[in-house]
PDB file of N, CA, C and O in Angstrom:
ATOM      1  N   LEU A   1       0.817  -1.201   0.000  1.00 88.00           N
ATOM      2  CA  LEU A   1       0.000   0.000   0.000  1.00 88.00           C
ATOM      3  C   LEU A   1       0.858   1.262   0.000  1.00 88.00           C
ATOM      4  O   LEU A   1       0.505   2.242  -0.648  1.00 88.00           O
ATOM      5  N   LYS A   2       1.975   1.210   0.705  1.00 92.00           N
ATOM      6  CA  LYS A   2       2.855   2.383   0.742  1.00 92.00           C
ATOM      7  C   LYS A   2       3.410   2.688  -0.642  1.00 92.00           C
ATOM      8  O   LYS A   2       3.534   3.858  -1.021  1.00 92.00           O
ATOM      9  N   ASP A   3       3.729   1.650  -1.404  1.00 92.00           N
ATOM     10  CA  ASP A   3       4.254   1.866  -2.756  1.00 92.00           C
ATOM     11  C   ASP A   3       3.182   2.430  -3.688  1.00 92.00           C
ATOM     12  O   ASP A   3       3.474   3.268  -4.544  1.00 92.00           O
ATOM     13  N   VAL A   4       1.948   1.998  -3.524  1.00 92.00           N
ATOM     14  CA  VAL A   4       0.847   2.549  -4.326  1.00 92.00           C
ATOM     15  C   VAL A   4       0.676   4.033  -4.017  1.00 92.00           C
ATOM     16  O   VAL A   4       0.518   4.856  -4.918  1.00 92.00           O
ATOM     17  N   VAL A   5       0.742   4.382  -2.742  1.00 93.00           N
ATOM     18  CA  VAL A   5       0.616   5.790  -2.345  1.00 93.00           C
ATOM     19  C   VAL A   5       1.733   6.628  -2.960  1.00 93.00           C
ATOM     20  O   VAL A   5       1.487   7.738  -3.449  1.00 93.00           O
ATOM     21  N   LYS A   6       2.945   6.111  -2.970  1.00 94.00           N
ATOM     22  CA  LYS A   6       4.064   6.845  -3.585  1.00 94.00           C
ATOM     23  C   LYS A   6       3.785   7.104  -5.063  1.00 94.00           C
ATOM     24  O   LYS A   6       4.024   8.208  -5.567  1.00 94.00           O
ATOM     25  N   VAL A   7       3.278   6.089  -5.763  1.00 94.00           N
ATOM     26  CA  VAL A   7       2.959   6.248  -7.188  1.00 94.00           C
ATOM     27  C   VAL A   7       1.840   7.269  -7.363  1.00 94.00           C
ATOM     28  O   VAL A   7       1.908   8.133  -8.244  1.00 94.00           O
ATOM     29  N   LEU A   8       0.806   7.193  -6.532  1.00 95.00           N
ATOM     30  CA  LEU A   8      -0.294   8.152  -6.633  1.00 95.00           C
ATOM     31  C   LEU A   8       0.195   9.576  -6.443  1.00 95.00           C
ATOM     32  O   LEU A   8      -0.112  10.463  -7.252  1.00 95.00           O
ATOM     33  N   HIS A   9       0.975   9.807  -5.398  1.00 95.00           N
ATOM     34  CA  HIS A   9       1.477  11.163  -5.141  1.00 95.00           C
ATOM     35  C   HIS A   9       2.370  11.653  -6.277  1.00 95.00           C
ATOM     36  O   HIS A   9       2.261  12.811  -6.696  1.00 95.00           O
ATOM     37  N   SER A  10       3.225  10.792  -6.795  1.00 95.00           N
ATOM     38  CA  SER A  10       4.127  11.233  -7.867  1.00 95.00           C
ATOM     39  C   SER A  10       3.372  11.466  -9.173  1.00 95.00           C
ATOM     40  O   SER A  10       3.736  12.345  -9.950  1.00 95.00           O
ATOM     41  N   THR A  11       2.309  10.716  -9.417  1.00 94.00           N
ATOM     42  CA  THR A  11       1.543  10.871 -10.656  1.00 94.00           C
ATOM     43  C   THR A  11       0.584  12.051 -10.580  1.00 94.00           C
ATOM     44  O   THR A  11       0.463  12.826 -11.523  1.00 94.00           O
ATOM     45  N   VAL A  12      -0.088  12.198  -9.457  1.00 94.00           N
ATOM     46  CA  VAL A  12      -1.075  13.269  -9.299  1.00 94.00           C
ATOM     47  C   VAL A  12      -0.395  14.613  -9.066  1.00 94.00           C
ATOM     48  O   VAL A  12      -0.812  15.630  -9.606  1.00 94.00           O
ATOM     49  N   GLY A  13       0.671  14.610  -8.270  1.00 91.00           N
ATOM     50  CA  GLY A  13       1.395  15.847  -7.974  1.00 91.00           C
ATOM     51  C   GLY A  13       0.491  16.890  -7.341  1.00 91.00           C
ATOM     52  O   GLY A  13      -0.356  16.582  -6.513  1.00 91.00           O
ATOM     53  N   SER A  14       0.641  18.128  -7.776  1.00 90.00           N
ATOM     54  CA  SER A  14      -0.161  19.220  -7.218  1.00 90.00           C
ATOM     55  C   SER A  14      -1.525  19.325  -7.895  1.00 90.00           C
ATOM     56  O   SER A  14      -2.328  20.178  -7.545  1.00 90.00           O
ATOM     57  N   ARG A  15      -1.776  18.460  -8.854  1.00 88.00           N
ATOM     58  CA  ARG A  15      -3.044  18.485  -9.603  1.00 88.00           C
ATOM     59  C   ARG A  15      -4.243  18.082  -8.740  1.00 88.00           C
ATOM     60  O   ARG A  15      -5.372  18.428  -9.048  1.00 88.00           O
ATOM     61  N   GLY A  16      -3.984  17.310  -7.673  1.00 92.00           N
ATOM     62  CA  GLY A  16      -5.099  16.849  -6.855  1.00 92.00           C
ATOM     63  C   GLY A  16      -4.668  16.407  -5.476  1.00 92.00           C
ATOM     64  O   GLY A  16      -3.500  16.507  -5.110  1.00 92.00           O
ATOM     65  N   THR A  17      -5.630  15.895  -4.737  1.00 95.00           N
ATOM     66  CA  THR A  17      -5.407  15.420  -3.389  1.00 95.00           C
ATOM     67  C   THR A  17      -5.657  13.917  -3.349  1.00 95.00           C
ATOM     68  O   THR A  17      -6.657  13.444  -3.892  1.00 95.00           O
ATOM     69  N   VAL A  18      -4.748  13.187  -2.735  1.00 95.00           N
ATOM     70  CA  VAL A  18      -4.857  11.730  -2.627  1.00 95.00           C
ATOM     71  C   VAL A  18      -5.269  11.380  -1.205  1.00 95.00           C
ATOM     72  O   VAL A  18      -4.729  11.930  -0.247  1.00 95.00           O
ATOM     73  N   GLY A  19      -6.223  10.470  -1.083  1.00 94.00           N
ATOM     74  CA  GLY A  19      -6.648  10.019   0.238  1.00 94.00           C
ATOM     75  C   GLY A  19      -6.978   8.542   0.221  1.00 94.00           C
ATOM     76  O   GLY A  19      -7.320   7.986  -0.821  1.00 94.00           O
ATOM     77  N   ARG A  20      -6.878   7.929   1.374  1.00 93.00           N
ATOM     78  CA  ARG A  20      -7.255   6.522   1.491  1.00 93.00           C
ATOM     79  C   ARG A  20      -8.747   6.479   1.767  1.00 93.00           C
ATOM     80  O   ARG A  20      -9.248   7.116   2.684  1.00 93.00           O
ATOM     81  N   TYR A  21      -9.466   5.667   1.002  1.00 90.00           N
ATOM     82  CA  TYR A  21     -10.919   5.612   1.073  1.00 90.00           C
ATOM     83  C   TYR A  21     -11.405   4.386   1.842  1.00 90.00           C
ATOM     84  O   TYR A  21     -12.449   4.404   2.434  1.00 90.00           O
ATOM     85  N   GLY A  22     -10.644   3.335   1.795  1.00 86.00           N
ATOM     86  CA  GLY A  22     -11.012   2.097   2.466  1.00 86.00           C
ATOM     87  C   GLY A  22      -9.776   1.253   2.668  1.00 86.00           C
ATOM     88  O   GLY A  22      -8.658   1.754   2.618  1.00 86.00           O
ATOM     89  N   GLY A  23      -9.966  -0.032   2.873  1.00 87.00           N
ATOM     90  CA  GLY A  23      -8.843  -0.929   3.109  1.00 87.00           C
ATOM     91  C   GLY A  23      -7.767  -0.849   2.034  1.00 87.00           C
ATOM     92  O   GLY A  23      -6.615  -0.550   2.311  1.00 87.00           O
ATOM     93  N   GLU A  24      -8.145  -1.120   0.809  1.00 89.00           N
ATOM     94  CA  GLU A  24      -7.200  -1.068  -0.314  1.00 89.00           C
ATOM     95  C   GLU A  24      -7.675  -0.079  -1.375  1.00 89.00           C
ATOM     96  O   GLU A  24      -7.301  -0.176  -2.533  1.00 89.00           O
ATOM     97  N   GLU A  25      -8.475   0.869  -0.978  1.00 92.00           N
ATOM     98  CA  GLU A  25      -9.061   1.821  -1.915  1.00 92.00           C
ATOM     99  C   GLU A  25      -8.544   3.224  -1.639  1.00 92.00           C
ATOM    100  O   GLU A  25      -8.356   3.614  -0.491  1.00 92.00           O
ATOM    101  N   PHE A  26      -8.328   3.958  -2.730  1.00 94.00           N
ATOM    102  CA  PHE A  26      -7.853   5.329  -2.629  1.00 94.00           C
ATOM    103  C   PHE A  26      -8.746   6.224  -3.460  1.00 94.00           C
ATOM    104  O   PHE A  26      -9.411   5.779  -4.392  1.00 94.00           O
ATOM    105  N   CYS A  27      -8.741   7.493  -3.141  1.00 94.00           N
ATOM    106  CA  CYS A  27      -9.537   8.484  -3.845  1.00 94.00           C
ATOM    107  C   CYS A  27      -8.624   9.644  -4.233  1.00 94.00           C
ATOM    108  O   CYS A  27      -7.775  10.054  -3.451  1.00 94.00           O
ATOM    109  N   VAL A  28      -8.791  10.129  -5.443  1.00 94.00           N
ATOM    110  CA  VAL A  28      -8.064  11.313  -5.896  1.00 94.00           C
ATOM    111  C   VAL A  28      -9.098  12.382  -6.216  1.00 94.00           C
ATOM    112  O   VAL A  28     -10.019  12.141  -7.002  1.00 94.00           O
ATOM    113  N   ILE A  29      -8.959  13.534  -5.600  1.00 94.00           N
ATOM    114  CA  ILE A  29      -9.847  14.657  -5.892  1.00 94.00           C
ATOM    115  C   ILE A  29      -9.042  15.673  -6.693  1.00 94.00           C
ATOM    116  O   ILE A  29      -8.044  16.206  -6.207  1.00 94.00           O
ATOM    117  N   ALA A  30      -9.472  15.902  -7.921  1.00 92.00           N
ATOM    118  CA  ALA A  30      -8.806  16.862  -8.797  1.00 92.00           C
ATOM    119  C   ALA A  30      -9.807  17.971  -9.111  1.00 92.00           C
ATOM    120  O   ALA A  30     -10.745  17.767  -9.883  1.00 92.00           O
ATOM    121  N   ALA A  31      -9.622  19.125  -8.502  1.00 86.00           N
ATOM    122  CA  ALA A  31     -10.548  20.244  -8.679  1.00 86.00           C
ATOM    123  C   ALA A  31     -10.450  20.817 -10.083  1.00 86.00           C
ATOM    124  O   ALA A  31      -9.389  20.784 -10.721  1.00 86.00           O
ATOM    125  N   ASN A  32     -11.573  21.343 -10.561  1.00 87.00           N
ATOM    126  CA  ASN A  32     -11.643  21.990 -11.882  1.00 87.00           C
ATOM    127  C   ASN A  32     -11.140  21.079 -12.990  1.00 87.00           C
ATOM    128  O   ASN A  32     -10.372  21.500 -13.856  1.00 87.00           O
ATOM    129  N   CYS A  33     -11.569  19.845 -12.954  1.00 89.00           N
ATOM    130  CA  CYS A  33     -11.111  18.841 -13.902  1.00 89.00           C
ATOM    131  C   CYS A  33     -12.325  18.292 -14.657  1.00 89.00           C
ATOM    132  O   CYS A  33     -13.287  17.843 -14.022  1.00 89.00           O
ATOM    133  N   SER A  34     -12.298  18.324 -15.969  1.00 90.00           N
ATOM    134  CA  SER A  34     -13.404  17.770 -16.749  1.00 90.00           C
ATOM    135  C   SER A  34     -13.362  16.242 -16.690  1.00 90.00           C
ATOM    136  O   SER A  34     -12.372  15.654 -16.238  1.00 90.00           O
ATOM    137  N   VAL A  35     -14.416  15.618 -17.167  1.00 92.00           N
ATOM    138  CA  VAL A  35     -14.448  14.154 -17.206  1.00 92.00           C
ATOM    139  C   VAL A  35     -13.311  13.630 -18.073  1.00 92.00           C
ATOM    140  O   VAL A  35     -12.651  12.650 -17.728  1.00 92.00           O
ATOM    141  N   GLU A  36     -13.057  14.295 -19.185  1.00 93.00           N
ATOM    142  CA  GLU A  36     -11.990  13.861 -20.087  1.00 93.00           C
ATOM    143  C   GLU A  36     -10.620  13.975 -19.416  1.00 93.00           C
ATOM    144  O   GLU A  36      -9.781  13.073 -19.524  1.00 93.00           O
ATOM    145  N   GLU A  37     -10.391  15.084 -18.721  1.00 93.00           N
ATOM    146  CA  GLU A  37      -9.121  15.259 -18.002  1.00 93.00           C
ATOM    147  C   GLU A  37      -8.995  14.244 -16.864  1.00 93.00           C
ATOM    148  O   GLU A  37      -7.922  13.698 -16.630  1.00 93.00           O
ATOM    149  N   GLY A  38     -10.109  13.988 -16.181  1.00 93.00           N
ATOM    150  CA  GLY A  38     -10.113  12.993 -15.114  1.00 93.00           C
ATOM    151  C   GLY A  38      -9.817  11.606 -15.642  1.00 93.00           C
ATOM    152  O   GLY A  38      -9.076  10.840 -15.024  1.00 93.00           O
ATOM    153  N   ALA A  39     -10.393  11.270 -16.788  1.00 94.00           N
ATOM    154  CA  ALA A  39     -10.144   9.962 -17.397  1.00 94.00           C
ATOM    155  C   ALA A  39      -8.683   9.825 -17.816  1.00 94.00           C
ATOM    156  O   ALA A  39      -8.078   8.764 -17.650  1.00 94.00           O
ATOM    157  N   ALA A  40      -8.108  10.894 -18.344  1.00 95.00           N
ATOM    158  CA  ALA A  40      -6.693  10.858 -18.738  1.00 95.00           C
ATOM    159  C   ALA A  40      -5.800  10.693 -17.505  1.00 95.00           C
ATOM    160  O   ALA A  40      -4.832   9.915 -17.531  1.00 95.00           O
ATOM    161  N   LEU A  41      -6.118  11.396 -16.425  1.00 95.00           N
ATOM    162  CA  LEU A  41      -5.352  11.258 -15.187  1.00 95.00           C
ATOM    163  C   LEU A  41      -5.493   9.846 -14.631  1.00 95.00           C
ATOM    164  O   LEU A  41      -4.512   9.233 -14.217  1.00 95.00           O
ATOM    165  N   ALA A  42      -6.708   9.319 -14.640  1.00 95.00           N
ATOM    166  CA  ALA A  42      -6.944   7.957 -14.150  1.00 95.00           C
ATOM    167  C   ALA A  42      -6.144   6.935 -14.949  1.00 95.00           C
ATOM    168  O   ALA A  42      -5.561   6.003 -14.380  1.00 95.00           O
ATOM    169  N   GLU A  43      -6.085   7.101 -16.250  1.00 95.00           N
ATOM    170  CA  GLU A  43      -5.315   6.171 -17.083  1.00 95.00           C
ATOM    171  C   GLU A  43      -3.823   6.282 -16.793  1.00 95.00           C
ATOM    172  O   GLU A  43      -3.109   5.283 -16.769  1.00 95.00           O
ATOM    173  N   ARG A  44      -3.323   7.502 -16.583  1.00 94.00           N
ATOM    174  CA  ARG A  44      -1.909   7.667 -16.222  1.00 94.00           C
ATOM    175  C   ARG A  44      -1.611   6.970 -14.894  1.00 94.00           C
ATOM    176  O   ARG A  44      -0.586   6.304 -14.742  1.00 94.00           O
ATOM    177  N   ILE A  45      -2.513   7.120 -13.937  1.00 94.00           N
ATOM    178  CA  ILE A  45      -2.345   6.458 -12.642  1.00 94.00           C
ATOM    179  C   ILE A  45      -2.323   4.947 -12.830  1.00 94.00           C
ATOM    180  O   ILE A  45      -1.445   4.253 -12.320  1.00 94.00           O
ATOM    181  N   ARG A  46      -3.303   4.415 -13.559  1.00 93.00           N
ATOM    182  CA  ARG A  46      -3.385   2.977 -13.781  1.00 93.00           C
ATOM    183  C   ARG A  46      -2.135   2.435 -14.445  1.00 93.00           C
ATOM    184  O   ARG A  46      -1.541   1.457 -14.006  1.00 93.00           O
ATOM    185  N   ALA A  47      -1.696   3.092 -15.506  1.00 93.00           N
ATOM    186  CA  ALA A  47      -0.521   2.630 -16.241  1.00 93.00           C
ATOM    187  C   ALA A  47       0.752   2.729 -15.402  1.00 93.00           C
ATOM    188  O   ALA A  47       1.598   1.827 -15.437  1.00 93.00           O
ATOM    189  N   THR A  48       0.876   3.795 -14.634  1.00 93.00           N
ATOM    190  CA  THR A  48       2.066   3.968 -13.794  1.00 93.00           C
ATOM    191  C   THR A  48       2.117   2.916 -12.698  1.00 93.00           C
ATOM    192  O   THR A  48       3.181   2.354 -12.420  1.00 93.00           O
ATOM    193  N   ILE A  49       0.980   2.625 -12.079  1.00 91.00           N
ATOM    194  CA  ILE A  49       0.951   1.578 -11.058  1.00 91.00           C
ATOM    195  C   ILE A  49       1.318   0.239 -11.675  1.00 91.00           C
ATOM    196  O   ILE A  49       2.112  -0.518 -11.125  1.00 91.00           O
ATOM    197  N   GLN A  50       0.751  -0.049 -12.835  1.00 89.00           N
ATOM    198  CA  GLN A  50       1.039  -1.327 -13.502  1.00 89.00           C
ATOM    199  C   GLN A  50       2.526  -1.465 -13.818  1.00 89.00           C
ATOM    200  O   GLN A  50       3.125  -2.496 -13.551  1.00 89.00           O
ATOM    201  N   GLN A  51       3.137  -0.429 -14.364  1.00 89.00           N
ATOM    202  CA  GLN A  51       4.553  -0.479 -14.731  1.00 89.00           C
ATOM    203  C   GLN A  51       5.468  -0.449 -13.519  1.00 89.00           C
ATOM    204  O   GLN A  51       6.423  -1.213 -13.438  1.00 89.00           O
ATOM    205  N   SER A  52       5.185   0.432 -12.579  1.00 89.00           N
ATOM    206  CA  SER A  52       6.085   0.650 -11.446  1.00 89.00           C
ATOM    207  C   SER A  52       6.061  -0.485 -10.439  1.00 89.00           C
ATOM    208  O   SER A  52       7.055  -0.743  -9.772  1.00 89.00           O
ATOM    209  N   LEU A  53       4.928  -1.144 -10.300  1.00 88.00           N
ATOM    210  CA  LEU A  53       4.794  -2.144  -9.248  1.00 88.00           C
ATOM    211  C   LEU A  53       4.677  -3.562  -9.806  1.00 88.00           C
ATOM    212  O   LEU A  53       4.195  -4.465  -9.138  1.00 88.00           O
ATOM    213  N   LEU A  54       5.154  -3.755 -11.025  1.00 82.00           N
ATOM    214  CA  LEU A  54       5.130  -5.080 -11.632  1.00 82.00           C
ATOM    215  C   LEU A  54       6.032  -6.043 -10.866  1.00 82.00           C
ATOM    216  O   LEU A  54       5.687  -7.192 -10.633  1.00 82.00           O
ATOM    217  N   VAL A  55       7.197  -5.561 -10.479  1.00 82.00           N
ATOM    218  CA  VAL A  55       8.150  -6.377  -9.707  1.00 82.00           C
ATOM    219  C   VAL A  55       8.422  -5.638  -8.417  1.00 82.00           C
ATOM    220  O   VAL A  55       8.719  -4.433  -8.456  1.00 82.00           O
ATOM    221  N   PRO A  56       8.330  -6.173  -7.263  1.00 84.00           N
ATOM    222  CA  PRO A  56       8.132  -7.593  -6.949  1.00 84.00           C
ATOM    223  C   PRO A  56       6.668  -7.977  -6.839  1.00 84.00           C
ATOM    224  O   PRO A  56       6.349  -9.122  -6.590  1.00 84.00           O
ATOM    225  N   TYR A  57       5.767  -7.009  -7.031  1.00 83.00           N
ATOM    226  CA  TYR A  57       4.335  -7.301  -6.911  1.00 83.00           C
ATOM    227  C   TYR A  57       3.737  -7.500  -8.293  1.00 83.00           C
ATOM    228  O   TYR A  57       4.397  -7.323  -9.296  1.00 83.00           O
ATOM    229  N   SER A  58       2.495  -7.808  -8.333  1.00 83.00           N
ATOM    230  CA  SER A  58       1.739  -7.786  -9.579  1.00 83.00           C
ATOM    231  C   SER A  58       0.431  -7.064  -9.267  1.00 83.00           C
ATOM    232  O   SER A  58      -0.596  -7.683  -9.050  1.00 83.00           O
ATOM    233  N   VAL A  59       0.515  -5.740  -9.193  1.00 85.00           N
ATOM    234  CA  VAL A  59      -0.620  -4.920  -8.766  1.00 85.00           C
ATOM    235  C   VAL A  59      -1.504  -4.596  -9.966  1.00 85.00           C
ATOM    236  O   VAL A  59      -1.016  -4.193 -11.016  1.00 85.00           O
ATOM    237  N   THR A  60      -2.791  -4.785  -9.791  1.00 82.00           N
ATOM    238  CA  THR A  60      -3.753  -4.368 -10.812  1.00 82.00           C
ATOM    239  C   THR A  60      -4.576  -3.222 -10.239  1.00 82.00           C
ATOM    240  O   THR A  60      -4.693  -3.066  -9.029  1.00 82.00           O
ATOM    241  N   THR A  61      -5.162  -2.436 -11.124  1.00 88.00           N
ATOM    242  CA  THR A  61      -5.885  -1.246 -10.696  1.00 88.00           C
ATOM    243  C   THR A  61      -7.158  -1.100 -11.511  1.00 88.00           C
ATOM    244  O   THR A  61      -7.143  -1.286 -12.724  1.00 88.00           O
ATOM    245  N   SER A  62      -8.232  -0.768 -10.854  1.00 89.00           N
ATOM    246  CA  SER A  62      -9.446  -0.374 -11.547  1.00 89.00           C
ATOM    247  C   SER A  62      -9.797   1.034 -11.079  1.00 89.00           C
ATOM    248  O   SER A  62      -9.593   1.371  -9.920  1.00 89.00           O
ATOM    249  N   VAL A  63     -10.282   1.841 -11.987  1.00 91.00           N
ATOM    250  CA  VAL A  63     -10.548   3.246 -11.655  1.00 91.00           C
ATOM    251  C   VAL A  63     -11.928   3.651 -12.158  1.00 91.00           C
ATOM    252  O   VAL A  63     -12.487   3.048 -13.070  1.00 91.00           O
ATOM    253  N   GLY A  64     -12.448   4.685 -11.561  1.00 91.00           N
ATOM    254  CA  GLY A  64     -13.694   5.302 -11.992  1.00 91.00           C
ATOM    255  C   GLY A  64     -13.544   6.796 -11.945  1.00 91.00           C
ATOM    256  O   GLY A  64     -12.714   7.325 -11.190  1.00 91.00           O
ATOM    257  N   VAL A  65     -14.303   7.498 -12.753  1.00 92.00           N
ATOM    258  CA  VAL A  65     -14.209   8.960 -12.819  1.00 92.00           C
ATOM    259  C   VAL A  65     -15.606   9.543 -12.716  1.00 92.00           C
ATOM    260  O   VAL A  65     -16.545   9.049 -13.349  1.00 92.00           O
ATOM    261  N   ALA A  66     -15.734  10.590 -11.923  1.00 89.00           N
ATOM    262  CA  ALA A  66     -16.999  11.315 -11.808  1.00 89.00           C
ATOM    263  C   ALA A  66     -16.680  12.803 -11.821  1.00 89.00           C
ATOM    264  O   ALA A  66     -15.601  13.227 -11.418  1.00 89.00           O
ATOM    265  N   SER A  67     -17.619  13.600 -12.313  1.00 86.00           N
ATOM    266  CA  SER A  67     -17.417  15.043 -12.374  1.00 86.00           C
ATOM    267  C   SER A  67     -18.679  15.747 -11.907  1.00 86.00           C
ATOM    268  O   SER A  67     -19.792  15.277 -12.141  1.00 86.00           O
ATOM    269  N   SER A  68     -18.484  16.888 -11.277  1.00 83.00           N
ATOM    270  CA  SER A  68     -19.623  17.695 -10.869  1.00 83.00           C
ATOM    271  C   SER A  68     -19.661  19.016 -11.629  1.00 83.00           C
ATOM    272  O   SER A  68     -20.384  19.927 -11.260  1.00 83.00           O
ATOM    273  N   ILE A  69     -18.876  19.114 -12.677  1.00 68.00           N
ATOM    274  CA  ILE A  69     -18.840  20.351 -13.478  1.00 68.00           C
ATOM    275  C   ILE A  69     -20.039  20.390 -14.389  1.00 68.00           C
ATOM    276  O   ILE A  69     -20.408  19.482 -15.015  1.00 68.00           O
TER     277      ILE A  69
END
């Protein structure tokens, strides 16, 4: 979980806020972000986790995006 958090913080940067939502669940809040921008950020997060944590783990990620704009 600590390695996932490191990837989230490095990928999201100042663009949003990362928080733990549940046991193995995290939430990223990106203000003033369209659905398209949110989807692009989510895909970057997913791909980075997959690449960065392939060894020694085999981490998979599922993401969802919602917007209130």
